[in-house]
Short mmCIF file of C-alpha atoms in Angstrom, two decimals:
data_model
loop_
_atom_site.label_atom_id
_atom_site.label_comp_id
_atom_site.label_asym_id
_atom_site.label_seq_id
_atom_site.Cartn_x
_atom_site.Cartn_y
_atom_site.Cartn_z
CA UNK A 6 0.00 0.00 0.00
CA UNK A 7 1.67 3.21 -0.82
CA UNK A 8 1.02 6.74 0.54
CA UNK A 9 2.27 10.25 -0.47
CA UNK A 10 5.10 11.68 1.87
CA UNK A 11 7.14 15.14 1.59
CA UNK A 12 11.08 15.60 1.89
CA UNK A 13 11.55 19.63 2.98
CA UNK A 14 15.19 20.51 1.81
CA UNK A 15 17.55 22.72 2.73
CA UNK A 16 17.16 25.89 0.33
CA UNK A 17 13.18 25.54 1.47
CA UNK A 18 12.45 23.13 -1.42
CA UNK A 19 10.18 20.24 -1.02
CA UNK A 20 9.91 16.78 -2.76
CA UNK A 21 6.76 14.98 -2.51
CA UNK A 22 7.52 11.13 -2.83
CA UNK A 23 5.18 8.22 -3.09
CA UNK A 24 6.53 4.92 -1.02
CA UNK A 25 5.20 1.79 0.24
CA UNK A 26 3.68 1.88 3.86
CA UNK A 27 2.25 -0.61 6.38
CA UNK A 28 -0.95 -0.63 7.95
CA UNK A 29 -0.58 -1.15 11.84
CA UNK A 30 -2.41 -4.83 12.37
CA UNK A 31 -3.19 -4.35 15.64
CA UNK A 32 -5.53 -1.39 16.40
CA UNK A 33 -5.77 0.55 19.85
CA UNK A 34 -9.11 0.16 21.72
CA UNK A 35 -9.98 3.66 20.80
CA UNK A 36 -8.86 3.69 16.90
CA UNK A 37 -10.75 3.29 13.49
CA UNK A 38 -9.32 1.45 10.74
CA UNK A 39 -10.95 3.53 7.64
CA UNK A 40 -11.18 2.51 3.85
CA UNK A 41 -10.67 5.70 2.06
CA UNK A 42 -12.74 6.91 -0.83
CA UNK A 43 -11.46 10.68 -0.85
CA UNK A 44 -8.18 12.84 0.16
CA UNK A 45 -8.27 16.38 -0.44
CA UNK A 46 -4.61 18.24 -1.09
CA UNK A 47 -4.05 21.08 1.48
CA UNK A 48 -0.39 22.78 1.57
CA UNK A 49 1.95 21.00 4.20
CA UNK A 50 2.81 23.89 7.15
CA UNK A 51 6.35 23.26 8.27
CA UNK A 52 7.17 25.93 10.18
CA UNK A 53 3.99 24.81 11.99
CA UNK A 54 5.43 20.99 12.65
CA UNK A 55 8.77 22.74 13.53
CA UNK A 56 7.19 25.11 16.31
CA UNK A 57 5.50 21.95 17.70
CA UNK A 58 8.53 20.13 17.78
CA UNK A 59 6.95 17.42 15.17
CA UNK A 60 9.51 17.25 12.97
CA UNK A 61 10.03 14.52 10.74
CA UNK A 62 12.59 13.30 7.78
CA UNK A 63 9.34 12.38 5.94
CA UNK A 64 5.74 14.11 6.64
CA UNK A 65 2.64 12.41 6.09
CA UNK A 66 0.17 14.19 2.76
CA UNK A 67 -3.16 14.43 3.02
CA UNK A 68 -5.26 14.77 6.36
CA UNK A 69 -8.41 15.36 4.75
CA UNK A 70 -9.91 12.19 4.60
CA UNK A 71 -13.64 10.13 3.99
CA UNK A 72 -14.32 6.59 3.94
CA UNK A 73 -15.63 3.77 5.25
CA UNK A 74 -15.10 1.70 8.71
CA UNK A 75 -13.75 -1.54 8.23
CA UNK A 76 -12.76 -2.35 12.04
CA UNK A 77 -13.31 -1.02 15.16
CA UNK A 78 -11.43 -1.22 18.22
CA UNK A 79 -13.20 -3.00 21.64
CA UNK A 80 -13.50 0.65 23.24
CA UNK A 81 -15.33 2.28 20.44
CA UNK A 82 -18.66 4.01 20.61
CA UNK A 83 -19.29 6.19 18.04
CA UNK A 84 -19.03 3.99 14.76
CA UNK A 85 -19.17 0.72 13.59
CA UNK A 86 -18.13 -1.29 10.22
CA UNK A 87 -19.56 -0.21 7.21
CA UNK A 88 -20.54 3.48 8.62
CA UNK A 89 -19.39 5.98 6.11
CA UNK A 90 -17.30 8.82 8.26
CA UNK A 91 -15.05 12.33 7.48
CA UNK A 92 -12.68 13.22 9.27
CA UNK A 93 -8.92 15.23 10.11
CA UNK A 94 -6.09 13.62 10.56
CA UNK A 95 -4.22 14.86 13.97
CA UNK A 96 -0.66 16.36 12.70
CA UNK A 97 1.42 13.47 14.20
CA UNK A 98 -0.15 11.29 12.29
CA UNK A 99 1.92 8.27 10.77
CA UNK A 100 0.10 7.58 7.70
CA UNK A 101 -0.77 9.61 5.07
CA UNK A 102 -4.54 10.07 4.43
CA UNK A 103 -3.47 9.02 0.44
CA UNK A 104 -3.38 5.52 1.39
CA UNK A 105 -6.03 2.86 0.69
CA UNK A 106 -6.31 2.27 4.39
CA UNK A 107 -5.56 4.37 7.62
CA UNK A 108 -5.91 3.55 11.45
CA UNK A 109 -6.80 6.66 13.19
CA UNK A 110 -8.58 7.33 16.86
CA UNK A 111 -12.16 7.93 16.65
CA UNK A 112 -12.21 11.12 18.26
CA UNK A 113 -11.25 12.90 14.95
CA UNK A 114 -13.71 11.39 12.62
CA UNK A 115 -17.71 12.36 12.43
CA UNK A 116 -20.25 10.10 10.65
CA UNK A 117 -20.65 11.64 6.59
CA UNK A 118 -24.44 11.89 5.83
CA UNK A 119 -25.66 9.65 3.31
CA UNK A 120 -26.55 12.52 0.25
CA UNK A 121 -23.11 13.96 0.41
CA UNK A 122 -20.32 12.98 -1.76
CA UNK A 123 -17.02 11.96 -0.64
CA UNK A 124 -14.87 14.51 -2.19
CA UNK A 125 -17.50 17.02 -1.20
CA UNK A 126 -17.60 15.62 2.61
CA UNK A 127 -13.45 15.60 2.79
CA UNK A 128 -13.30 19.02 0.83
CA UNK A 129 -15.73 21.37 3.29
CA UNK A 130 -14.30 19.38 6.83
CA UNK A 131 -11.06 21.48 7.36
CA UNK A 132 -12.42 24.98 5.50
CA UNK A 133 -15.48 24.46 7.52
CA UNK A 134 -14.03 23.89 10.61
CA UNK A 135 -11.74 27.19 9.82
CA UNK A 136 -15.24 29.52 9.52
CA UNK A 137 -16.44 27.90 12.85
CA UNK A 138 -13.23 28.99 14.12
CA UNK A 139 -13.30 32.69 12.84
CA UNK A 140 -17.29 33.67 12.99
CA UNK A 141 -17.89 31.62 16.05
CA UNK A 142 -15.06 30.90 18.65
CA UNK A 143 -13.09 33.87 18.38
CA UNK A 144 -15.23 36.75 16.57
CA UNK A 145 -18.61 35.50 18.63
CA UNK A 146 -20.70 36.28 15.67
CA UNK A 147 -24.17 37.38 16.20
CA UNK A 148 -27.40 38.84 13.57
CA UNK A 149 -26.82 42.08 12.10
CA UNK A 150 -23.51 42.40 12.15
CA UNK A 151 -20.88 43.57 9.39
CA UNK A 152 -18.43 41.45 8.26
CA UNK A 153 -15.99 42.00 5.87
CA UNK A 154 -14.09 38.69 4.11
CA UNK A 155 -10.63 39.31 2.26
CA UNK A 156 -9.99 37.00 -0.53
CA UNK A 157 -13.80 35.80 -0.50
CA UNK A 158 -13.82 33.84 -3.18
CA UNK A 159 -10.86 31.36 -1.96
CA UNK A 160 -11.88 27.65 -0.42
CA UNK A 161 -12.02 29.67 3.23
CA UNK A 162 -13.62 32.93 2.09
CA UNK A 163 -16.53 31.32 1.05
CA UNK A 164 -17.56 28.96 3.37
CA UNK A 165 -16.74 31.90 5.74
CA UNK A 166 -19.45 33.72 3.73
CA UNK A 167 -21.62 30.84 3.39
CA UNK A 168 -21.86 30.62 7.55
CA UNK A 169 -22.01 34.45 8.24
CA UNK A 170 -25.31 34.25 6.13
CA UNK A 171 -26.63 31.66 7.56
CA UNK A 172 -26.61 33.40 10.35
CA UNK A 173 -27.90 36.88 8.93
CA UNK A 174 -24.85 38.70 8.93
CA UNK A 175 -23.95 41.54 6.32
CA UNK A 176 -21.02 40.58 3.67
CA UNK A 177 -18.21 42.33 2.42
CA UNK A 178 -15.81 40.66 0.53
CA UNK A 179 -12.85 41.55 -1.87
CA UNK A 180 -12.06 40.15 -4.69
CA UNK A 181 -8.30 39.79 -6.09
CA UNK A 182 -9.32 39.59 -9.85
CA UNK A 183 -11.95 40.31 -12.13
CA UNK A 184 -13.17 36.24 -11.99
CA UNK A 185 -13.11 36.32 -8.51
CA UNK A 186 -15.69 39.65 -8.69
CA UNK A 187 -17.62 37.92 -11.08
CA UNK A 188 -18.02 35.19 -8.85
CA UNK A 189 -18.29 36.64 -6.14
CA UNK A 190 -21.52 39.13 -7.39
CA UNK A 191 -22.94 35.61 -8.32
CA UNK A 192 -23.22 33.97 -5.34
CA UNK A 193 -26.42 33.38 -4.27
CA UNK A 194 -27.59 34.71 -1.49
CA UNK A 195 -25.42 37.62 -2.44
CA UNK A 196 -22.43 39.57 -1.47
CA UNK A 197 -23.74 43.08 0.06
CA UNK A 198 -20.85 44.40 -1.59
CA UNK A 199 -17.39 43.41 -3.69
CA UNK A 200 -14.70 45.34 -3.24
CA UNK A 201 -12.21 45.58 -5.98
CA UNK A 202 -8.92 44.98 -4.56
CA UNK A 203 -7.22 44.31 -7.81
CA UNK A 204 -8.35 47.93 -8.95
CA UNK A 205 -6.41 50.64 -7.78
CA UNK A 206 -9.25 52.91 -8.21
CA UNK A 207 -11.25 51.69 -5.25
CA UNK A 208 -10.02 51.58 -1.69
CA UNK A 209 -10.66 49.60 0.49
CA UNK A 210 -11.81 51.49 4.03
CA UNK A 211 -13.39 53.97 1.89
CA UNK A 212 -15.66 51.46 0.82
CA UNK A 213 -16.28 49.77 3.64
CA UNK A 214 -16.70 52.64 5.97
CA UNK A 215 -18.91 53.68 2.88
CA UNK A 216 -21.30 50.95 3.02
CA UNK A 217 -21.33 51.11 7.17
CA UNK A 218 -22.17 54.46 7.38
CA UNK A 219 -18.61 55.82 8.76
CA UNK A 220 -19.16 52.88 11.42
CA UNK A 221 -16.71 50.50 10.24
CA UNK A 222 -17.22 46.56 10.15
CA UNK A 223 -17.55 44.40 12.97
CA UNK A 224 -15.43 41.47 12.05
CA UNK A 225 -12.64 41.61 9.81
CA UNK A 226 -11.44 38.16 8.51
CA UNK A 227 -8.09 38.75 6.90
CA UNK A 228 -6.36 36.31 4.26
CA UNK A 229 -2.73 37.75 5.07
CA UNK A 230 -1.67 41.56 5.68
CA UNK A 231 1.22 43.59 4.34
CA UNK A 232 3.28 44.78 7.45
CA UNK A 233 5.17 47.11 5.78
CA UNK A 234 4.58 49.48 2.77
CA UNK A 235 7.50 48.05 0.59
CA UNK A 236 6.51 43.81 0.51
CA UNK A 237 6.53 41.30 -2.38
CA UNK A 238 4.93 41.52 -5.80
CA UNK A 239 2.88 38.55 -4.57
CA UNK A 240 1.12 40.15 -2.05
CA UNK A 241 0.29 43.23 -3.16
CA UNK A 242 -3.11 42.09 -2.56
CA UNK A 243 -3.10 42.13 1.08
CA UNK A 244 -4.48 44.93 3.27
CA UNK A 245 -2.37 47.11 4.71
CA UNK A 246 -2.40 46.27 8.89
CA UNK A 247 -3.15 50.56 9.11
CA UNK A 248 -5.96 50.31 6.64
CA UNK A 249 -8.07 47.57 8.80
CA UNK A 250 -7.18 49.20 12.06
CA UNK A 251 -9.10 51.88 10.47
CA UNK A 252 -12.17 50.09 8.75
CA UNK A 253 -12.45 47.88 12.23
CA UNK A 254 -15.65 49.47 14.16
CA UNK A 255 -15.90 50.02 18.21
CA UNK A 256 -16.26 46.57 19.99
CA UNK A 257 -14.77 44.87 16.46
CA UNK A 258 -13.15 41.98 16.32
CA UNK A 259 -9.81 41.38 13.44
CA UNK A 260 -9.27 37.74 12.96
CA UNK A 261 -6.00 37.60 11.19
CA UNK A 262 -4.28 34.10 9.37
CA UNK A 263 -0.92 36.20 9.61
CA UNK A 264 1.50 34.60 11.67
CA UNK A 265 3.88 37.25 12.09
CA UNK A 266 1.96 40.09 12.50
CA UNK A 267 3.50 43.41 14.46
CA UNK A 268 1.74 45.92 16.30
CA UNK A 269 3.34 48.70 17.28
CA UNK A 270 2.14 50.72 20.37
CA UNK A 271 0.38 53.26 17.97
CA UNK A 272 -1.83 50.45 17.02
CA UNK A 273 -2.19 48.58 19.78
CA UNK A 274 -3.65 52.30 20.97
CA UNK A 275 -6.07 52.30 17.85
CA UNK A 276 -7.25 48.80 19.26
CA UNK A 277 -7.59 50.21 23.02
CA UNK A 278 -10.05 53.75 22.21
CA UNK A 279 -11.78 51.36 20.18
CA UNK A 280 -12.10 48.41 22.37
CA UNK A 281 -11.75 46.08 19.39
CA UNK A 282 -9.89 42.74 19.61
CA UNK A 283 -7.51 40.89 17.81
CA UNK A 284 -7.59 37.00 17.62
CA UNK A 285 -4.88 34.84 15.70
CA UNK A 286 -6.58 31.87 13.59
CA UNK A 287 -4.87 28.57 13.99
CA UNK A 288 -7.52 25.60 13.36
CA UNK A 289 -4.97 22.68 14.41
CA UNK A 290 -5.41 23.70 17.73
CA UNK A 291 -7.94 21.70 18.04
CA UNK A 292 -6.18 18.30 17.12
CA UNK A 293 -3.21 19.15 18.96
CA UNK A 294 -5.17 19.79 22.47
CA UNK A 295 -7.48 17.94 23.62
CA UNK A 296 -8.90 20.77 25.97
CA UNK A 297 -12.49 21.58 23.37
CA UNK A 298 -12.78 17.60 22.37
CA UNK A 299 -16.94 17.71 22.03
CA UNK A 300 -17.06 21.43 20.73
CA UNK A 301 -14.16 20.01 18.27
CA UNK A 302 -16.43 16.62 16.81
CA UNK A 303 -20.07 19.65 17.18
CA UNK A 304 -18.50 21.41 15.00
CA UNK A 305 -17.37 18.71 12.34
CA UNK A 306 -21.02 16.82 12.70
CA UNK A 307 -22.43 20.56 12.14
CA UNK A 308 -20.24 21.59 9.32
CA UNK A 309 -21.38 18.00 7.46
CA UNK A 310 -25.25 19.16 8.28
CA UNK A 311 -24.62 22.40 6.98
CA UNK A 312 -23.19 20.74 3.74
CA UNK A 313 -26.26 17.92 3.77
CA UNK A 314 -28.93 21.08 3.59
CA UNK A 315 -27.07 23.04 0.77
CA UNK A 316 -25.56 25.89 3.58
CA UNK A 317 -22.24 24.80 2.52
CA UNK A 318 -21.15 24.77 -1.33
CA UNK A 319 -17.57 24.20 -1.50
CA UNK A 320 -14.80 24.87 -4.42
CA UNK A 321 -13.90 22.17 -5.76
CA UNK A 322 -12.02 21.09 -8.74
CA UNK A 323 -12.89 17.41 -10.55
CA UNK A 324 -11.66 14.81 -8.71
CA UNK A 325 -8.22 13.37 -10.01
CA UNK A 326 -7.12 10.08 -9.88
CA UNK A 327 -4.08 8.83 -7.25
CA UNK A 328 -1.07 8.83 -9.75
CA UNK A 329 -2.18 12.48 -10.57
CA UNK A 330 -1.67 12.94 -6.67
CA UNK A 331 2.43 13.94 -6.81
CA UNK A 332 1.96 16.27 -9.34
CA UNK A 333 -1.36 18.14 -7.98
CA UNK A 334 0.10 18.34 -4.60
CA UNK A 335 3.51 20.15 -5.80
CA UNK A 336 0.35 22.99 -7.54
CA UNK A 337 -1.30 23.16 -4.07
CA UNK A 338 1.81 23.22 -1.86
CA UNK A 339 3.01 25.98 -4.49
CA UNK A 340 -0.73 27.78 -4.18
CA UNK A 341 -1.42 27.17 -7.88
CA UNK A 342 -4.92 26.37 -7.47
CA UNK A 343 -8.34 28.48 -6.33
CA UNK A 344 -10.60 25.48 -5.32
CA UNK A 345 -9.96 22.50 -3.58
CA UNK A 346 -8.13 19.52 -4.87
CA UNK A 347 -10.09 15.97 -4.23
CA UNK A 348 -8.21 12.44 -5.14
CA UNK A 349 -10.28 9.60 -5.63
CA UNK A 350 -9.02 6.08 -4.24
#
């Protein structure tokens, strides 16, 4: 049984390797071994395994998985053979979710409702559980609020869009080309307004303080922010962190996916006469503690509702078959691609 496994070099390069792998034949009394029917590609975070000390000559591809139960361990209570399930893999996992078969503990699956596709179920689990993350846990999102969405018609931005309507929240989104805008003023129920990022006619907080009445917005969910005014061509894109210290209204909350973002006092200051907070977005906190374990699986088993009833629509490219697997990883880890990639095993 072979799996796909990545080689980070020294000059920041990484190989992505297919090689045999065994499946463990004993299972622990809490583990699921799972036939999979769909991986979905996501870039591999390695300054993420490196901070967590989880560093490895080889790391495991693929952690986005759905499939079917083929053994159960004697402690198990949630599933049984033959129930279909979707599910994360936990970063120190051994085995990569492209193999035929994985053993994994049953505390990071959910059951996959029967009207939902595989690639559909494994694409929506991880943005899904990202949206909970933002609108939910750390921006406590509530009807008749403003939110604003950067990059909203990425995988993220809109399921994140998707949920804050749901829940009757105002959209604002930006788009970083003209297909995104056209997109995005198609999506149904619809964008309160698109903001033209790639046009260096419109700006940003003027439109969004525009459409708020001089208010400002009361979440701000970024997609990366330029620190300083000189950055790379490649994210030119990105919101200055001035411009949505600005556009963020009294009591708002900024959920940023920047890592490395610096406030100076100045802006900490901004933040303090505005009593507006500032929450960093890291999803794999919830695999790697245990603290949230049932708001962790509510959210999963809500996210696969949400896709059941038609809340959810995820981005997804046509499935690919496994040998296409080495080469459409190397586009994702490389951010080639605007939708989701599913493999079918």
């Amino acid at each position: 049984m072979k799996g796909l496994y990545c080689n980070p070099g020294d000059q920041g390069d990484v190989k992505f390797v297919s090689q045999e792998t065994n499946v463990p034949t004993i299972i622990g009394d809490h583990q699921v071994k799972v036939q999979v029917k769909s991986c979905v590609l996501s870039p591999v975070d390695f300054k993420l395994y490196e901070d967590l000390k989880l560093e490895k000559e080889q790391v495991p591809v693929g952690r986005e998985i759905a499939g079917v139960v083929l053994q159960v361990g004697p402690k198990v209570t949630f599933f049984q053979p033959d129930d279909e399930v979707v599910g994360i893999l936990p970063l120190d996992a051994e085995q990569s979710g492209l193999c035929s078969v994985v053993v994994t503990d049953e505390y990071n699956l959910v059951q996959k409702p029967e009207k939902v596709s595989w690639f559909e179920a494994a694409a929506v689990i991880k943005d899904g559980l990202r949206a909970y993350t933002a609108l939910h846990t750390l921006a406590r999102m509530a009807a008749g609020q403003t939110v604003l969405v950067l990059d909203g018609a990425g995988p993220f931005g809109v399921l994140a869009i998707q949920l804050a309507h749901y829940h009757g929240v105002k959209v604002l989104a930006t788009a970083l080309s003209p297909e995104d805008q056209r997109f995005l003023e198609e999506l149904r129920p619809s964008v309160a307004r698109v903001i033209r990022v790639w046009d260096s006619k419109e700006d940003l907080v003027d439109s969004c303080l525009e459409e708020t009445g001089g208010l400002g917005v009361d979440i701000i969910i970024d997609s990366g922010v330029r620190l300083y005014d000189e950055e790379p061509e490649a994210q030119r894109h990105y919101p200055h962190k001035h411009d949505l210290l600005t556009l963020l209204s009294v009591g708002g909350h900024w959920v940023t996916t920047e890592h490395h973002l610096q406030l100076d006092p100045p802006d900490s200051h901004i933040l303090f006469l505005k009593a507006a907070s500032l929450s960093f977005l890291n999803d794999e906190v919830w695999t790697t503690s245990r603290a949230k374990q049932g708001r962790y699986l509510h959210i999963l088993k809500d996210v696969m509702d949400k896709l059941c009833t038609g809340t959810f629509r995820p981005q997804l490219e046509d499935p690919v078959p496994l040998y296409e697997a080495t080469v459409s990883m190397e586009m994702v880890q490389r951010k080639q691609t605007r939708k989701r990639i599913a493999v079918k095993l």
